[in-house]
């Protein structure tokens, strides 16, 4: 159970509440997954990485939902009562409390994942489908500056006030793929031509060899071993060598990124959903 200490201070007829929040190691109110984090100030305003830039110090802001990766967050329970929250722009970049400061108004930003207290968060039930997000480093609450439902409004941490500016809904946008075809060796034919298939350029097994479309000829350069990984994804290796995988160049997330052959490493850039079209 969480332990909380409430202190009521009366000063010039104003009331201030100080709350120390801790987490229980057996308390996981939210399942691991990929989420859009919607603000209580408006159901179409979400936590957003400014400019879609996965750089240290990039600001986290409120912005109208647009479905981009700048607005998607991977939430992972750490088995200690706290969560890590990383950006879908890059799993190396975490939701981070600036220098772990304990003062009201401390900025929330993106920073390289380091596992520190400034990157660990309590996700606490706030009722009606909403949650509070509380910093382990400061016990302050993630907060929308002045509750302003405007594009670009800053996200900060602040003492608990119970307002909608400190309440968030986690909308699950996780990809939930499943096994769709049996393991085996396949020629992969394109819909643009019934005799055109995925082909390894010149039958080479060198790293970076291009994958292209080519008329079917039955060679091993056009054969692919498909293996289900029991996680919703497939590995696809070349018939030329099982050590060489179908690979997304540097795991880039931009349209037009090349598909190539590369030594199998099991990374996300070598795992594929095969989805019924």
XYZ file of N, CA and C in Angstrom:
831
model
N 0.847 -1.193 0.000
C 0.000 0.000 0.000
C 0.885 1.247 0.000
N 0.409 2.323 -0.655
C 1.180 3.553 -0.650
C 1.066 4.235 0.710
N 2.143 4.868 1.138
C 2.123 5.654 2.364
C 2.109 7.121 1.976
N 1.209 7.904 2.569
C 1.118 9.316 2.227
C 1.102 10.141 3.505
N 1.790 11.251 3.473
C 1.808 12.168 4.599
C 1.216 13.482 4.119
N 0.111 13.890 4.734
C -0.515 15.146 4.335
C -0.272 16.204 5.408
N 0.206 17.353 5.020
C 0.478 18.437 5.962
C -0.307 19.652 5.496
N -1.098 20.199 6.357
C -1.896 21.366 6.028
C -1.245 22.594 6.651
N -0.871 23.519 5.801
C -0.264 24.756 6.265
C -1.237 25.898 6.014
N -1.457 26.733 7.000
C -2.337 27.883 6.843
C -1.492 29.139 6.938
N -1.513 29.909 5.841
C -0.673 31.090 5.792
C -1.417 32.161 5.000
N -1.737 33.276 5.625
C -2.465 34.356 4.978
C -3.716 33.833 4.277
N -4.439 32.945 4.982
C -5.708 32.376 4.499
C -5.552 31.518 3.250
N -4.331 31.085 2.904
C -4.104 30.196 1.760
C -3.782 28.799 2.265
N -4.093 27.784 1.477
C -3.876 26.406 1.871
C -2.885 25.751 0.919
N -1.908 25.066 1.467
C -0.915 24.380 0.662
C -0.873 22.922 1.101
N -0.868 22.000 0.149
C -0.840 20.578 0.457
C 0.464 19.983 -0.046
N 1.154 19.267 0.819
C 2.387 18.596 0.450
C 2.163 17.104 0.595
N 2.428 16.344 -0.469
C 2.168 14.907 -0.439
C 3.395 14.145 -0.893
N 3.886 13.246 -0.056
C 4.979 12.362 -0.447
C 4.380 11.066 -0.967
N 4.679 10.720 -2.221
C 4.086 9.560 -2.856
C 5.146 8.496 -3.060
N 4.850 7.288 -2.632
C 5.746 6.167 -2.887
C 4.966 5.075 -3.582
N 5.681 4.120 -4.148
C 5.040 3.059 -4.915
C 5.244 1.721 -4.246
N 4.269 0.853 -4.408
C 4.369 -0.519 -3.930
C 4.837 -1.415 -5.057
N 5.733 -2.345 -4.755
C 6.301 -3.206 -5.789
C 5.285 -4.153 -6.397
N 4.121 -4.327 -5.737
C 3.117 -5.229 -6.284
C 1.950 -4.472 -6.923
N 2.144 -3.181 -7.166
C 1.081 -2.347 -7.697
C 1.357 -2.018 -9.158
N 0.656 -2.692 -10.093
C 0.774 -2.405 -11.516
C -0.611 -2.109 -12.070
N -1.030 -0.845 -11.992
C -2.393 -0.517 -12.422
C -2.580 -0.498 -13.932
N -1.470 -0.436 -14.689
C -1.552 -0.318 -16.136
C -0.672 -1.375 -16.782
N -1.205 -2.089 -17.776
C -0.433 -3.121 -18.477
C 0.629 -2.480 -19.364
N 1.744 -3.188 -19.549
C 2.753 -2.741 -20.495
C 2.126 -2.603 -21.877
N 2.583 -1.625 -22.628
C 2.055 -1.450 -23.975
C 2.454 -0.113 -24.550
N 1.920 0.181 -25.722
C 2.157 1.464 -26.386
C 0.879 2.290 -26.285
N 1.032 3.533 -25.827
C -0.132 4.360 -25.518
C -0.002 5.772 -26.092
N -1.144 6.358 -26.392
C -1.274 7.808 -26.507
C -1.751 8.289 -25.140
N -1.106 9.351 -24.621
C -1.413 9.836 -23.271
C -2.229 11.121 -23.392
N -3.521 10.991 -23.178
C -4.491 12.066 -23.384
C -4.682 12.882 -22.106
N -4.717 14.187 -22.256
C -4.846 15.058 -21.091
C -6.297 15.218 -20.652
N -6.484 15.369 -19.354
C -7.801 15.627 -18.808
C -8.347 17.003 -19.154
N -7.506 17.911 -19.654
C -7.999 19.253 -19.988
C -8.764 19.266 -21.301
N -8.514 18.243 -22.163
C -9.228 18.125 -23.436
C -8.981 16.736 -23.993
N -10.039 16.071 -24.465
C -9.884 14.696 -24.910
C -9.220 14.561 -26.274
N -8.846 15.682 -26.891
C -8.111 15.609 -28.158
C -6.708 16.174 -28.044
N -6.269 16.429 -26.803
C -4.928 16.984 -26.563
C -4.098 15.937 -25.838
N -2.883 15.697 -26.340
C -2.071 14.590 -25.834
C -0.624 15.034 -25.596
N 0.118 14.180 -24.842
C 1.543 14.440 -24.650
C 2.260 14.209 -25.968
N 3.107 15.180 -26.336
C 3.720 15.238 -27.660
C 5.179 15.669 -27.535
N 6.053 15.053 -28.344
C 7.463 15.457 -28.384
C 7.600 16.592 -29.392
N 8.054 17.727 -28.927
C 8.119 18.929 -29.757
C 8.930 18.669 -31.030
N 8.311 18.926 -32.173
C 8.999 18.798 -33.452
C 9.343 17.373 -33.848
N 8.876 16.396 -33.066
C 9.207 15.000 -33.370
C 10.697 14.719 -33.315
N 11.427 15.464 -32.479
C 12.886 15.351 -32.400
C 13.300 14.469 -31.226
N 13.971 13.355 -31.515
C 14.414 12.434 -30.458
C 15.814 12.824 -29.984
N 15.928 14.039 -29.449
C 17.211 14.561 -28.969
C 17.147 14.833 -27.475
N 18.289 14.770 -26.812
C 18.335 15.114 -25.402
C 17.830 16.531 -25.179
N 16.913 16.661 -24.238
C 16.394 17.977 -23.887
C 15.206 18.427 -24.704
N 14.778 17.614 -25.674
C 13.596 18.002 -26.453
C 12.392 18.132 -25.525
N 11.663 19.217 -25.678
C 10.561 19.500 -24.780
C 9.363 18.586 -25.031
N 8.660 18.255 -23.956
C 7.387 17.550 -24.050
C 6.284 18.577 -23.829
N 5.300 18.558 -24.727
C 4.268 19.587 -24.747
C 2.893 18.950 -24.928
N 1.875 19.781 -24.841
C 0.523 19.364 -25.177
C 0.266 19.720 -26.631
N -0.390 18.803 -27.351
C -0.654 19.081 -28.766
C -1.871 18.284 -29.221
N -2.564 18.805 -30.223
C -3.710 18.103 -30.792
C -3.272 16.747 -31.332
N -4.065 15.727 -31.070
C -3.728 14.371 -31.513
C -3.621 14.302 -33.029
N -2.508 13.700 -33.507
C -2.324 13.550 -34.951
C -1.863 12.143 -35.351
N -1.686 11.250 -34.369
C -1.369 9.856 -34.670
C 0.081 9.563 -34.983
N 0.964 10.565 -34.895
C 2.372 10.340 -35.207
C 3.088 9.673 -34.030
N 4.284 9.147 -34.308
C 5.079 8.505 -33.254
C 5.526 9.486 -32.180
N 5.504 10.770 -32.494
C 5.847 11.791 -31.490
C 4.824 11.839 -30.368
N 3.679 11.175 -30.587
C 2.609 11.169 -29.581
C 2.337 9.771 -29.035
N 3.245 8.839 -29.283
C 3.064 7.470 -28.800
C 4.197 7.126 -27.837
N 3.834 6.449 -26.748
C 4.762 6.180 -25.657
C 4.707 4.706 -25.268
N 5.882 4.112 -25.119
C 5.953 2.736 -24.624
C 6.058 2.769 -23.105
N 5.112 2.112 -22.468
C 5.033 2.093 -21.007
C 5.436 0.703 -20.531
N 6.449 0.636 -19.673
C 6.960 -0.657 -19.209
C 7.094 -0.655 -17.697
N 6.454 -1.631 -17.061
C 6.534 -1.762 -15.603
C 7.897 -2.307 -15.205
N 8.500 -1.725 -14.159
C 9.867 -2.071 -13.754
C 9.915 -3.049 -12.583
N 8.746 -3.564 -12.169
C 8.647 -4.544 -11.073
C 9.089 -3.993 -9.725
N 9.070 -2.648 -9.597
C 9.423 -2.033 -8.324
C 8.397 -0.986 -7.910
N 7.228 -1.009 -8.599
C 6.200 -0.022 -8.325
C 6.227 1.160 -9.268
N 7.257 1.214 -10.116
C 7.436 2.342 -11.019
C 7.442 1.875 -12.477
N 7.260 2.846 -13.366
C 7.267 2.598 -14.809
C 8.366 3.410 -15.489
N 8.883 2.859 -16.588
C 9.655 3.641 -17.549
C 8.701 3.992 -18.685
N 8.810 5.216 -19.186
C 7.973 5.679 -20.294
C 8.912 6.192 -21.374
N 8.984 5.479 -22.497
C 9.898 5.850 -23.571
C 9.116 6.256 -24.812
N 9.762 7.087 -25.639
C 9.114 7.585 -26.845
C 9.164 6.551 -27.955
N 8.094 6.457 -28.740
C 8.102 5.564 -29.891
C 9.017 6.091 -30.990
N 9.429 7.366 -30.895
C 10.416 7.890 -31.843
C 11.729 7.143 -31.702
N 12.055 6.768 -30.461
C 13.275 6.000 -30.172
C 13.150 5.409 -28.772
N 13.308 4.083 -28.675
C 13.198 3.437 -27.362
C 14.358 3.816 -26.446
N 15.357 4.496 -26.992
C 16.486 4.959 -26.179
C 16.164 6.262 -25.463
N 15.017 6.890 -25.800
C 14.696 8.210 -25.268
C 13.519 8.113 -24.293
N 13.762 8.552 -23.066
C 12.780 8.412 -21.978
C 12.119 9.731 -21.614
N 10.895 9.606 -21.084
C 10.256 10.732 -20.412
C 11.084 11.019 -19.164
N 11.519 12.256 -19.017
C 12.578 12.589 -18.064
C 12.232 13.880 -17.326
N 12.485 13.890 -16.022
C 12.322 15.089 -15.207
C 13.656 15.836 -15.180
N 13.647 17.071 -15.631
C 14.881 17.854 -15.769
C 15.695 17.850 -14.478
N 16.868 17.208 -14.564
C 17.813 17.106 -13.436
C 17.179 16.521 -12.172
N 16.012 15.907 -12.276
C 15.352 15.336 -11.098
C 14.964 16.377 -10.069
N 14.790 17.622 -10.523
C 14.496 18.717 -9.592
C 13.171 18.504 -8.854
N 13.115 18.989 -7.633
C 11.963 18.778 -6.754
C 11.111 20.028 -6.598
N 11.289 20.994 -7.488
C 10.565 22.255 -7.366
C 9.409 22.312 -8.353
N 8.314 22.968 -7.935
C 7.180 23.172 -8.822
C 7.626 23.853 -10.106
N 7.062 23.395 -11.234
C 7.387 23.995 -12.523
C 8.567 23.359 -13.221
N 9.175 22.315 -12.613
C 10.297 21.640 -13.263
C 9.826 21.017 -14.579
N 10.627 21.199 -15.620
C 10.229 20.785 -16.959
C 10.302 19.275 -17.147
N 9.400 18.772 -17.990
C 9.425 17.376 -18.429
C 9.930 17.362 -19.869
N 10.874 16.487 -20.145
C 11.570 16.487 -21.425
C 11.856 15.063 -21.883
N 12.504 14.959 -23.020
C 13.014 13.687 -23.520
C 14.512 13.645 -23.247
N 14.997 12.483 -22.814
C 16.439 12.339 -22.564
C 16.822 10.864 -22.714
N 18.080 10.640 -23.081
C 18.579 9.276 -23.242
C 18.281 8.453 -21.995
N 17.763 7.246 -22.201
C 17.372 6.397 -21.073
C 18.593 6.063 -20.211
N 18.460 6.300 -18.895
C 19.553 5.983 -17.962
C 19.067 5.226 -16.736
N 17.753 5.030 -16.614
C 17.210 4.247 -15.502
C 17.171 4.964 -14.179
N 17.504 6.261 -14.168
C 17.525 7.021 -12.917
C 16.134 7.305 -12.374
N 16.088 7.786 -11.131
C 14.810 8.119 -10.502
C 14.060 9.180 -11.298
N 14.801 10.031 -12.006
C 14.164 11.088 -12.799
C 13.485 10.547 -14.049
N 13.647 9.239 -14.314
C 12.993 8.597 -15.454
C 12.079 7.455 -15.012
N 11.749 7.437 -13.727
C 10.816 6.431 -13.211
C 9.568 7.145 -12.683
N 8.410 6.531 -12.972
C 7.144 7.202 -12.724
C 6.135 6.262 -12.074
N 5.401 6.780 -11.104
C 4.225 6.081 -10.592
C 3.056 6.419 -11.517
N 2.292 5.424 -11.903
C 1.036 5.649 -12.620
C -0.075 5.266 -11.651
N -0.822 6.275 -11.206
C -1.730 6.154 -10.066
C -3.168 6.424 -10.502
N -4.074 5.533 -10.155
C -5.478 5.659 -10.537
C -6.074 6.961 -9.989
N -6.668 7.755 -10.897
C -7.309 9.007 -10.497
C -8.827 8.943 -10.642
N -9.352 7.751 -11.009
C -10.788 7.570 -11.159
C -11.302 7.927 -12.543
N -12.413 7.314 -12.923
C -13.078 7.591 -14.202
C -12.182 7.367 -15.413
N -11.284 6.396 -15.307
C -10.414 6.071 -16.428
C -9.168 6.921 -16.537
N -8.998 7.857 -15.615
C -7.830 8.745 -15.624
C -6.771 8.260 -14.636
N -5.526 8.714 -14.895
C -4.400 8.392 -14.023
C -3.583 9.651 -13.748
N -2.948 9.655 -12.587
C -1.891 10.618 -12.308
C -0.558 9.986 -12.691
N 0.387 10.816 -13.124
C 1.749 10.372 -13.400
C 2.655 11.122 -12.433
N 3.328 10.391 -11.550
C 4.066 11.002 -10.442
C 5.541 10.622 -10.541
N 6.404 11.605 -10.412
C 7.843 11.368 -10.505
C 8.391 10.679 -9.259
N 9.188 9.642 -9.459
C 9.876 9.009 -8.333
C 10.877 9.963 -7.708
N 11.527 10.789 -8.535
C 12.587 11.667 -8.049
C 12.065 12.776 -7.148
N 10.857 13.269 -7.426
C 10.390 14.459 -6.712
C 9.051 14.294 -6.012
N 8.309 13.226 -6.314
C 6.935 13.028 -5.834
C 5.977 14.095 -6.349
N 6.409 14.857 -7.366
C 5.521 15.841 -7.991
C 4.782 15.200 -9.168
N 3.671 15.816 -9.542
C 2.762 15.262 -10.529
C 2.997 15.899 -11.903
N 2.958 15.074 -12.949
C 2.990 15.614 -14.309
C 1.761 16.496 -14.483
N 1.973 17.694 -15.061
C 0.998 18.773 -14.971
C 1.005 19.585 -16.272
N -0.173 19.941 -16.758
C -0.297 20.836 -17.913
C -0.270 22.274 -17.410
N 0.688 23.046 -17.875
C 0.882 24.411 -17.391
C -0.433 25.198 -17.440
N -0.882 25.630 -16.254
C -2.081 26.436 -16.064
C -3.343 25.790 -16.670
N -3.257 24.501 -16.999
C -4.427 23.804 -17.544
C -4.858 24.322 -18.907
N -3.914 24.902 -19.666
C -4.244 25.515 -20.949
C -4.316 24.452 -22.049
N -5.472 24.318 -22.681
C -5.669 23.313 -23.738
C -5.295 23.911 -25.091
N -4.016 24.296 -25.208
C -3.521 24.907 -26.439
C -2.343 24.111 -26.985
N -2.187 24.093 -28.295
C -1.005 23.485 -28.876
C 0.247 24.180 -28.357
N 1.198 23.384 -27.894
C 2.457 23.935 -27.402
C 2.481 24.231 -25.923
N 1.368 24.038 -25.213
C 1.380 24.256 -23.764
C 2.399 23.333 -23.115
N 3.192 23.866 -22.211
C 4.287 23.093 -21.624
C 3.787 22.038 -20.640
N 4.536 20.947 -20.582
C 4.307 19.895 -19.594
C 5.395 20.011 -18.538
N 4.977 20.076 -17.296
C 5.870 20.287 -16.172
C 5.479 19.335 -15.047
N 6.160 19.447 -13.909
C 5.708 18.750 -12.703
C 5.310 19.792 -11.658
N 4.326 19.398 -10.833
C 3.797 20.350 -9.856
C 3.185 19.574 -8.696
N 3.073 20.228 -7.555
C 2.442 19.604 -6.399
C 1.008 19.214 -6.724
N 0.538 18.161 -6.094
C -0.812 17.646 -6.326
C -1.867 18.719 -6.111
N -2.797 18.817 -7.074
C -3.938 19.713 -6.884
C -5.263 19.056 -7.250
N -5.213 17.839 -7.823
C -6.436 17.104 -8.140
C -7.182 17.603 -9.358
N -6.615 18.605 -10.073
C -7.281 19.175 -11.233
C -7.139 18.315 -12.485
N -7.935 18.643 -13.491
C -7.855 17.913 -14.759
C -6.504 18.085 -15.439
N -5.797 19.157 -15.090
C -4.473 19.380 -15.677
C -3.433 18.383 -15.168
N -3.799 17.558 -14.182
C -2.884 16.522 -13.687
C -3.441 15.114 -13.934
N -4.494 15.029 -14.730
C -5.105 13.729 -15.010
C -4.905 13.366 -16.480
N -4.621 12.080 -16.709
C -4.337 11.620 -18.061
C -5.000 10.264 -18.317
N -5.467 10.068 -19.549
C -5.954 8.765 -19.992
C -4.908 8.123 -20.888
N -4.711 6.830 -20.707
C -3.770 6.079 -21.524
C -4.564 5.296 -22.570
N -4.485 5.727 -23.838
C -5.195 5.083 -24.934
C -4.269 4.061 -25.589
N -4.632 2.793 -25.473
C -3.784 1.702 -25.966
C -3.767 1.691 -27.492
N -2.558 1.874 -28.062
C -2.392 1.803 -29.522
C -1.363 0.735 -29.881
N -1.175 -0.231 -28.980
C -0.201 -1.292 -29.206
C -0.581 -2.107 -30.435
N 0.439 -2.476 -31.218
C 0.234 -3.425 -32.304
C 0.138 -4.808 -31.689
N -0.929 -5.511 -31.985
C -1.116 -6.851 -31.427
C -1.136 -7.872 -32.572
N 0.031 -8.116 -33.190
C 0.083 -9.038 -34.318
C -0.058 -10.489 -33.869
N -0.312 -11.377 -34.813
C -0.471 -12.794 -34.507
C 0.124 -13.621 -35.638
N 0.238 -14.925 -35.402
C 0.764 -15.817 -36.433
C -0.263 -15.962 -37.537
N 0.176 -15.707 -38.761
C -0.748 -15.731 -39.897
C -0.389 -16.778 -40.941
N 0.895 -17.175 -41.038
C 1.299 -18.223 -41.981
C 2.228 -19.199 -41.271
N 2.326 -20.400 -41.802
C 3.197 -21.416 -41.223
C 4.655 -21.133 -41.550
N 5.548 -21.587 -40.647
C 6.972 -21.517 -40.943
C 7.253 -22.307 -42.218
N 8.223 -21.833 -42.985
C 8.574 -22.548 -44.209
C 9.429 -21.691 -45.118
N 9.711 -22.215 -46.304
C 10.495 -21.499 -47.300
C 9.551 -21.053 -48.414
N 9.610 -19.760 -48.729
C 8.662 -19.166 -49.660
C 9.373 -18.327 -50.717
N 8.724 -18.230 -51.897
C 8.978 -17.122 -52.810
C 7.923 -16.065 -52.477
N 8.340 -14.804 -52.418
C 7.427 -13.730 -52.005
C 7.079 -12.894 -53.225
N 5.880 -13.137 -53.728
C 5.425 -12.550 -54.991
C 4.725 -11.218 -54.743
N 5.029 -10.227 -55.581
C 4.400 -8.912 -55.448
C 3.076 -8.852 -56.192
N 2.139 -8.074 -55.654
C 0.843 -7.884 -56.307
C 0.958 -7.049 -57.580
N 2.101 -6.378 -57.782
C 2.228 -5.550 -58.989
C 2.460 -6.400 -60.233
N 2.885 -7.678 -60.049
C 3.104 -8.561 -61.185
C 3.160 -9.998 -60.720
N 2.388 -10.884 -61.333
C 2.272 -12.258 -60.833
C 3.548 -13.063 -60.997
N 4.497 -12.561 -61.744
C 5.757 -13.295 -61.924
C 6.944 -12.524 -61.352
N 6.638 -11.503 -60.512
C 7.687 -10.655 -59.935
C 7.793 -10.938 -58.435
N 9.018 -11.208 -57.956
C 9.219 -11.634 -56.574
C 10.358 -10.868 -55.917
N 10.409 -10.970 -54.568
C 11.540 -10.379 -53.845
C 12.795 -11.166 -54.155
N 13.874 -10.421 -54.459
C 15.109 -11.009 -54.981
C 16.317 -10.313 -54.360
N 17.337 -11.089 -54.004
C 18.591 -10.519 -53.494
C 19.480 -10.173 -54.685
N 19.846 -8.913 -54.764
C 20.617 -8.432 -55.915
C 21.882 -9.253 -56.147
N 21.961 -9.823 -57.363
C 23.156 -10.547 -57.820
C 23.477 -11.773 -56.965
N 22.512 -12.213 -56.128
C 22.737 -13.405 -55.303
C 23.837 -13.235 -54.284
N 24.095 -11.992 -53.868
C 25.184 -11.711 -52.923
C 24.711 -11.907 -51.481
N 25.617 -12.318 -50.607
C 25.301 -12.449 -49.176
C 26.123 -11.467 -48.337
N 26.417 -10.316 -48.908
C 27.156 -9.287 -48.183
C 26.196 -8.360 -47.447
N 26.645 -7.858 -46.308
C 25.842 -6.880 -45.584
C 25.530 -5.689 -46.479
N 24.271 -5.281 -46.475
C 23.866 -4.125 -47.261
C 23.433 -4.447 -48.674
N 23.482 -5.730 -49.049
C 23.017 -6.095 -50.391
C 21.549 -5.714 -50.553
N 21.239 -5.082 -51.676
C 19.880 -4.586 -51.882
C 18.894 -5.714 -52.166
N 17.676 -5.533 -51.665
C 16.565 -6.424 -52.008
C 15.714 -5.697 -53.043
N 15.424 -6.391 -54.125
C 14.745 -5.772 -55.263
C 13.599 -6.664 -55.751
N 12.858 -6.154 -56.726
C 11.859 -6.950 -57.422
C 12.488 -7.496 -58.701
N 12.202 -8.789 -58.992
C 12.813 -9.399 -60.182
C 11.917 -10.546 -60.669
N 11.986 -10.823 -61.963
C 11.223 -11.929 -62.537
C 11.615 -13.239 -61.857
N 10.615 -14.044 -61.532
C 10.867 -15.308 -60.838
C 11.743 -16.230 -61.681
N 12.803 -16.774 -61.027
C 13.691 -17.709 -61.739
C 14.022 -18.947 -60.915
N 13.476 -19.040 -59.700
C 13.632 -20.245 -58.891
C 14.955 -20.379 -58.162
N 15.820 -19.373 -58.221
C 17.106 -19.454 -57.542
C 16.952 -19.184 -56.055
N 18.015 -19.495 -55.282
C 17.974 -19.270 -53.836
C 17.941 -17.782 -53.488
N 18.340 -16.946 -54.434
C 18.260 -15.503 -54.214
C 16.812 -15.037 -54.103
N 15.873 -15.920 -54.484
C 14.453 -15.587 -54.432
C 13.684 -16.463 -53.443
N 14.429 -17.165 -52.610
C 13.803 -18.018 -51.603
C 14.033 -17.414 -50.208
N 12.986 -17.462 -49.393
C 13.037 -16.838 -48.082
C 12.496 -17.801 -47.028
N 13.273 -17.965 -45.943
C 12.833 -18.807 -44.831
C 12.104 -17.927 -43.822
N 10.870 -18.289 -43.577
C 10.003 -17.502 -42.697
C 9.807 -18.269 -41.396
N 10.142 -17.624 -40.272
C 10.054 -18.292 -38.967
C 9.325 -17.402 -37.976
N 8.250 -17.944 -37.382
C 7.493 -17.201 -36.374
C 8.284 -17.152 -35.073
N 8.313 -15.962 -34.427
C 9.140 -15.749 -33.238
C 8.355 -15.835 -31.928
N 7.085 -16.226 -31.999
C 6.233 -16.384 -30.811
C 5.976 -15.077 -30.072
N 6.190 -13.947 -30.765
C 5.899 -12.649 -30.157
C 5.031 -11.792 -31.070
N 4.463 -12.443 -32.108
C 3.659 -11.706 -33.071
C 4.418 -11.308 -34.320
N 5.714 -11.537 -34.313
C 6.565 -11.127 -35.422
C 7.269 -12.336 -36.048
N 7.769 -12.109 -37.262
C 8.504 -13.133 -38.008
C 9.929 -12.665 -38.293
N 10.858 -13.624 -38.315
C 12.172 -13.414 -38.924
C 12.098 -13.970 -40.336
N 12.694 -13.257 -41.288
C 12.716 -13.689 -42.685
C 14.167 -13.701 -43.133
N 14.716 -14.884 -43.364
C 16.122 -15.016 -43.751
C 16.219 -15.507 -45.188
N 17.368 -15.215 -45.802
C 17.565 -15.548 -47.211
C 17.854 -17.030 -47.411
N 17.339 -17.593 -48.510
C 17.679 -18.959 -48.892
C 19.148 -19.111 -49.229
N 19.826 -18.003 -49.485
C 21.264 -18.040 -49.772
C 22.067 -18.365 -48.514
N 21.589 -17.849 -47.355
C 22.271 -18.074 -46.076
C 21.324 -17.727 -44.939
N 21.139 -18.648 -43.994
C 20.253 -18.386 -42.851
C 20.835 -17.330 -41.918
N 22.096 -16.970 -42.120
C 22.715 -15.933 -41.301
C 22.338 -14.530 -41.782
N 21.700 -14.451 -42.963
C 21.400 -13.156 -43.567
C 19.891 -12.890 -43.539
N 19.502 -11.796 -42.886
C 18.091 -11.472 -42.664
C 17.599 -10.345 -43.562
N 16.290 -10.384 -43.831
C 15.619 -9.229 -44.407
C 15.658 -8.131 -43.342
N 16.178 -6.966 -43.708
C 16.592 -5.960 -42.727
C 16.147 -4.571 -43.177
N 15.633 -3.777 -42.227
C 15.281 -2.390 -42.491
C 16.496 -1.512 -42.185
N 16.958 -0.775 -43.155
C 18.183 0.018 -43.032
C 18.158 0.905 -41.785
N 19.045 0.576 -40.847
C 19.196 1.326 -39.590
C 17.894 1.444 -38.793
N 16.888 0.639 -39.118
C 15.621 0.718 -38.398
C 14.922 2.050 -38.552
N 15.235 2.762 -39.650
C 14.663 4.098 -39.846
C 13.149 4.051 -39.935
N 12.505 5.133 -39.500
C 11.051 5.183 -39.420
C 10.448 6.086 -40.499
N 11.220 6.402 -41.546
C 10.750 7.332 -42.562
C 10.349 6.593 -43.833
N 9.345 7.141 -44.531
C 8.941 6.589 -45.816
C 10.131 6.527 -46.764
N 10.235 5.427 -47.509
C 11.318 5.284 -48.485
C 12.567 4.617 -47.937
N 12.568 4.266 -46.627
C 13.733 3.579 -46.062
C 13.950 2.250 -46.779
N 15.196 1.959 -47.124
C 15.514 0.784 -47.936
C 15.433 -0.514 -47.142
N 15.060 -1.583 -47.859
C 15.089 -2.942 -47.328
C 16.279 -3.650 -47.958
N 17.058 -4.323 -47.122
C 18.326 -4.904 -47.551
C 18.541 -6.244 -46.876
N 19.683 -6.853 -47.193
C 20.136 -8.065 -46.509
C 21.197 -7.673 -45.500
N 21.130 -8.259 -44.304
C 22.132 -7.955 -43.281
C 22.247 -9.144 -42.333
N 23.434 -9.300 -41.734
C 23.660 -10.383 -40.783
C 22.575 -10.391 -39.706
N 22.042 -11.565 -39.434
C 20.953 -11.685 -38.467
C 21.409 -11.244 -37.077
N 20.640 -10.339 -36.455
C 20.966 -9.867 -35.106
C 19.753 -9.865 -34.175
N 18.569 -10.192 -34.707
C 17.373 -10.286 -33.873
C 16.763 -8.971 -33.472
N 17.264 -7.860 -34.026
C 16.748 -6.550 -33.673
C 15.365 -6.287 -34.240
N 14.738 -5.201 -33.768
C 13.414 -4.836 -34.263
C 13.430 -4.590 -35.767
N 14.576 -4.150 -36.296
C 14.684 -3.874 -37.733
C 14.740 -5.152 -38.573
N 14.725 -6.317 -37.895
C 14.701 -7.604 -38.602
C 13.493 -8.450 -38.183
N 12.506 -7.807 -37.588
C 11.276 -8.507 -37.215
C 10.114 -7.891 -37.982
N 9.222 -8.768 -38.458
C 8.186 -8.349 -39.401
C 6.824 -8.921 -39.024
N 5.796 -8.092 -39.154
C 4.415 -8.575 -39.078
C 4.029 -9.051 -40.477
N 3.412 -10.210 -40.574
C 2.822 -10.675 -41.839
C 1.313 -10.635 -41.633
N 0.658 -9.726 -42.329
C -0.727 -9.359 -42.037
C -1.612 -9.635 -43.252
N -2.744 -10.280 -43.026
C -3.678 -10.589 -44.106
C -4.188 -9.297 -44.750
N -3.997 -9.205 -46.069
C -4.461 -8.028 -46.815
C -5.704 -8.331 -47.636
